[in-house]
Amino acid sequence: MTESEIHERFVDTYMHILKYVGDFVSVPTRPYKITFEAYTVMRMIATSEEPLTLVKIAKEQRVSRSAIARQINVLLDLKYIEQTTNTHDRRIKYLSLTPAGHKVELEITTASEERFH
């Protein structure tokens, strides 16, 4: 087998595994019309001991602010999260789960843990 053939097999295997894992983790989020990435934002908000902002989430997940903003906008539209403006600096917006968001986050976490098991 040539190095080129080994490389091609590696790429095919990598793409197959990536797709499988992506599909596997996304199943519990589908009924709630969100991606697994949006769920991870909800999970961070649910488990954080301090108020979170878009910037803190982006840094923690090591992605761009615009990538997190897209997820947050979906969650805001679905009324799973809400924003509260800092009274001292109106540019800072804290994120929190709504009652519906708490319910959805718990249901996805439970389904995800059952699926993983």
PDB file of C-alpha atoms in Angstrom:
ATOM      1  CA  MET A   1       0.000   0.000   0.000  1.00  0.00           C
ATOM      2  CA  THR A   2       1.385   3.390  -0.958  1.00  0.00           C
ATOM      3  CA  GLU A   3       1.606   6.360   1.334  1.00  0.00           C
ATOM      4  CA  SER A   4      -1.039   8.082  -0.792  1.00  0.00           C
ATOM      5  CA  GLU A   5      -3.436   5.134  -0.350  1.00  0.00           C
ATOM      6  CA  ILE A   6      -2.821   5.113   3.407  1.00  0.00           C
ATOM      7  CA  HIS A   7      -3.559   8.834   3.489  1.00  0.00           C
ATOM      8  CA  GLU A   8      -6.808   8.340   1.561  1.00  0.00           C
ATOM      9  CA  ARG A   9      -7.924   5.595   3.955  1.00  0.00           C
ATOM     10  CA  PHE A  10      -7.052   7.781   6.924  1.00  0.00           C
ATOM     11  CA  VAL A  11      -9.150  10.660   5.560  1.00  0.00           C
ATOM     12  CA  ASP A  12     -12.088   8.343   4.794  1.00  0.00           C
ATOM     13  CA  THR A  13     -11.927   6.786   8.272  1.00  0.00           C
ATOM     14  CA  TYR A  14     -11.621  10.183   9.936  1.00  0.00           C
ATOM     15  CA  MET A  15     -14.636  11.560   8.072  1.00  0.00           C
ATOM     16  CA  HIS A  16     -16.707   8.449   8.851  1.00  0.00           C
ATOM     17  CA  ILE A  17     -15.869   8.615  12.560  1.00  0.00           C
ATOM     18  CA  LEU A  18     -16.506  12.358  12.710  1.00  0.00           C
ATOM     19  CA  LYS A  19     -19.896  11.958  11.037  1.00  0.00           C
ATOM     20  CA  TYR A  20     -20.837   9.004  13.273  1.00  0.00           C
ATOM     21  CA  VAL A  21     -19.900  10.836  16.477  1.00  0.00           C
ATOM     22  CA  GLY A  22     -21.704  13.968  15.292  1.00  0.00           C
ATOM     23  CA  ASP A  23     -24.846  12.000  14.526  1.00  0.00           C
ATOM     24  CA  PHE A  24     -24.581  10.048  17.790  1.00  0.00           C
ATOM     25  CA  VAL A  25     -24.407  13.129  20.039  1.00  0.00           C
ATOM     26  CA  SER A  26     -27.004  15.111  18.076  1.00  0.00           C
ATOM     27  CA  VAL A  27     -29.911  12.670  18.385  1.00  0.00           C
ATOM     28  CA  PRO A  28     -31.090  13.845  21.854  1.00  0.00           C
ATOM     29  CA  THR A  29     -31.168  17.512  20.745  1.00  0.00           C
ATOM     30  CA  ARG A  30     -33.228  17.070  17.574  1.00  0.00           C
ATOM     31  CA  PRO A  31     -36.704  17.122  19.168  1.00  0.00           C
ATOM     32  CA  TYR A  32     -35.892  20.540  20.653  1.00  0.00           C
ATOM     33  CA  LYS A  33     -34.778  22.075  17.331  1.00  0.00           C
ATOM     34  CA  ILE A  34     -31.243  22.831  18.507  1.00  0.00           C
ATOM     35  CA  THR A  35     -27.780  21.561  17.649  1.00  0.00           C
ATOM     36  CA  PHE A  36     -25.500  19.743  20.023  1.00  0.00           C
ATOM     37  CA  GLU A  37     -23.372  22.904  20.108  1.00  0.00           C
ATOM     38  CA  ALA A  38     -26.365  24.952  21.295  1.00  0.00           C
ATOM     39  CA  TYR A  39     -27.017  22.332  23.960  1.00  0.00           C
ATOM     40  CA  THR A  40     -23.431  22.673  25.186  1.00  0.00           C
ATOM     41  CA  VAL A  41     -24.055  26.411  25.620  1.00  0.00           C
ATOM     42  CA  MET A  42     -27.185  25.627  27.652  1.00  0.00           C
ATOM     43  CA  ARG A  43     -25.244  23.083  29.708  1.00  0.00           C
ATOM     44  CA  MET A  44     -22.517  25.627  30.460  1.00  0.00           C
ATOM     45  CA  ILE A  45     -25.115  28.156  31.608  1.00  0.00           C
ATOM     46  CA  ALA A  46     -26.893  25.533  33.729  1.00  0.00           C
ATOM     47  CA  THR A  47     -23.748  24.367  35.491  1.00  0.00           C
ATOM     48  CA  SER A  48     -21.830  27.625  35.868  1.00  0.00           C
ATOM     49  CA  GLU A  49     -21.311  28.990  39.355  1.00  0.00           C
ATOM     50  CA  GLU A  50     -20.999  32.529  37.990  1.00  0.00           C
ATOM     51  CA  PRO A  51     -23.014  34.493  35.459  1.00  0.00           C
ATOM     52  CA  LEU A  52     -21.889  33.784  31.908  1.00  0.00           C
ATOM     53  CA  THR A  53     -21.588  36.097  28.944  1.00  0.00           C
ATOM     54  CA  LEU A  54     -21.169  35.345  25.267  1.00  0.00           C
ATOM     55  CA  VAL A  55     -17.468  36.237  25.520  1.00  0.00           C
ATOM     56  CA  LYS A  56     -16.847  33.870  28.455  1.00  0.00           C
ATOM     57  CA  ILE A  57     -18.570  31.010  26.632  1.00  0.00           C
ATOM     58  CA  ALA A  58     -16.592  31.649  23.429  1.00  0.00           C
ATOM     59  CA  LYS A  59     -13.307  31.643  25.366  1.00  0.00           C
ATOM     60  CA  GLU A  60     -14.228  28.482  27.275  1.00  0.00           C
ATOM     61  CA  GLN A  61     -15.225  26.625  24.103  1.00  0.00           C
ATOM     62  CA  ARG A  62     -12.305  28.104  22.127  1.00  0.00           C
ATOM     63  CA  VAL A  63     -14.484  29.313  19.270  1.00  0.00           C
ATOM     64  CA  SER A  64     -15.270  32.718  17.817  1.00  0.00           C
ATOM     65  CA  ARG A  65     -17.804  35.059  19.367  1.00  0.00           C
ATOM     66  CA  SER A  66     -19.820  34.954  16.154  1.00  0.00           C
ATOM     67  CA  ALA A  67     -20.072  31.136  16.369  1.00  0.00           C
ATOM     68  CA  ILE A  68     -21.442  31.394  19.911  1.00  0.00           C
ATOM     69  CA  ALA A  69     -23.698  34.319  18.942  1.00  0.00           C
ATOM     70  CA  ARG A  70     -25.388  32.111  16.326  1.00  0.00           C
ATOM     71  CA  GLN A  71     -26.124  29.464  18.954  1.00  0.00           C
ATOM     72  CA  ILE A  72     -27.309  32.066  21.464  1.00  0.00           C
ATOM     73  CA  ASN A  73     -29.641  33.664  18.911  1.00  0.00           C
ATOM     74  CA  VAL A  74     -31.309  30.308  18.268  1.00  0.00           C
ATOM     75  CA  LEU A  75     -31.692  29.709  22.012  1.00  0.00           C
ATOM     76  CA  LEU A  76     -33.107  33.216  22.511  1.00  0.00           C
ATOM     77  CA  ASP A  77     -35.598  32.720  19.663  1.00  0.00           C
ATOM     78  CA  LEU A  78     -36.749  29.434  21.205  1.00  0.00           C
ATOM     79  CA  LYS A  79     -37.038  31.120  24.616  1.00  0.00           C
ATOM     80  CA  TYR A  80     -34.597  28.641  26.186  1.00  0.00           C
ATOM     81  CA  ILE A  81     -32.318  31.411  27.455  1.00  0.00           C
ATOM     82  CA  GLU A  82     -32.634  35.079  28.297  1.00  0.00           C
ATOM     83  CA  GLN A  83     -30.233  37.996  28.581  1.00  0.00           C
ATOM     84  CA  THR A  84     -29.896  40.393  31.493  1.00  0.00           C
ATOM     85  CA  THR A  85     -27.981  43.637  31.051  1.00  0.00           C
ATOM     86  CA  ASN A  86     -25.342  44.590  33.619  1.00  0.00           C
ATOM     87  CA  THR A  87     -26.550  47.732  35.407  1.00  0.00           C
ATOM     88  CA  HIS A  88     -23.033  49.244  35.558  1.00  0.00           C
ATOM     89  CA  ASP A  89     -21.966  48.414  32.000  1.00  0.00           C
ATOM     90  CA  ARG A  90     -24.811  48.046  29.532  1.00  0.00           C
ATOM     91  CA  ARG A  91     -22.495  46.335  26.995  1.00  0.00           C
ATOM     92  CA  ILE A  92     -22.321  43.268  29.236  1.00  0.00           C
ATOM     93  CA  LYS A  93     -25.217  40.840  28.915  1.00  0.00           C
ATOM     94  CA  TYR A  94     -25.525  37.874  31.243  1.00  0.00           C
ATOM     95  CA  LEU A  95     -27.139  34.690  29.987  1.00  0.00           C
ATOM     96  CA  SER A  96     -29.490  32.497  31.997  1.00  0.00           C
ATOM     97  CA  LEU A  97     -31.838  29.630  31.300  1.00  0.00           C
ATOM     98  CA  THR A  98     -35.567  30.263  31.275  1.00  0.00           C
ATOM     99  CA  PRO A  99     -37.851  27.746  33.029  1.00  0.00           C
ATOM    100  CA  ALA A 100     -38.411  26.119  29.614  1.00  0.00           C
ATOM    101  CA  GLY A 101     -34.642  26.118  29.072  1.00  0.00           C
ATOM    102  CA  HIS A 102     -34.047  24.391  32.410  1.00  0.00           C
ATOM    103  CA  LYS A 103     -36.551  21.700  31.443  1.00  0.00           C
ATOM    104  CA  VAL A 104     -35.062  21.196  27.970  1.00  0.00           C
ATOM    105  CA  GLU A 105     -31.478  21.140  29.270  1.00  0.00           C
ATOM    106  CA  LEU A 106     -32.372  18.501  31.860  1.00  0.00           C
ATOM    107  CA  GLU A 107     -34.262  16.379  29.320  1.00  0.00           C
ATOM    108  CA  ILE A 108     -31.406  16.491  26.810  1.00  0.00           C
ATOM    109  CA  THR A 109     -28.843  15.729  29.512  1.00  0.00           C
ATOM    110  CA  THR A 110     -30.863  12.724  30.669  1.00  0.00           C
ATOM    111  CA  ALA A 111     -31.388  11.454  27.105  1.00  0.00           C
ATOM    112  CA  SER A 112     -27.731  12.020  26.272  1.00  0.00           C
ATOM    113  CA  GLU A 113     -26.539  10.135  29.349  1.00  0.00           C
ATOM    114  CA  GLU A 114     -28.904   7.247  28.549  1.00  0.00           C
ATOM    115  CA  ARG A 115     -27.703   7.182  24.948  1.00  0.00           C
ATOM    116  CA  PHE A 116     -24.053   7.242  26.023  1.00  0.00           C
ATOM    117  CA  HIS A 117     -24.648   4.412  28.476  1.00  0.00           C
TER     118      HIS A 117
END
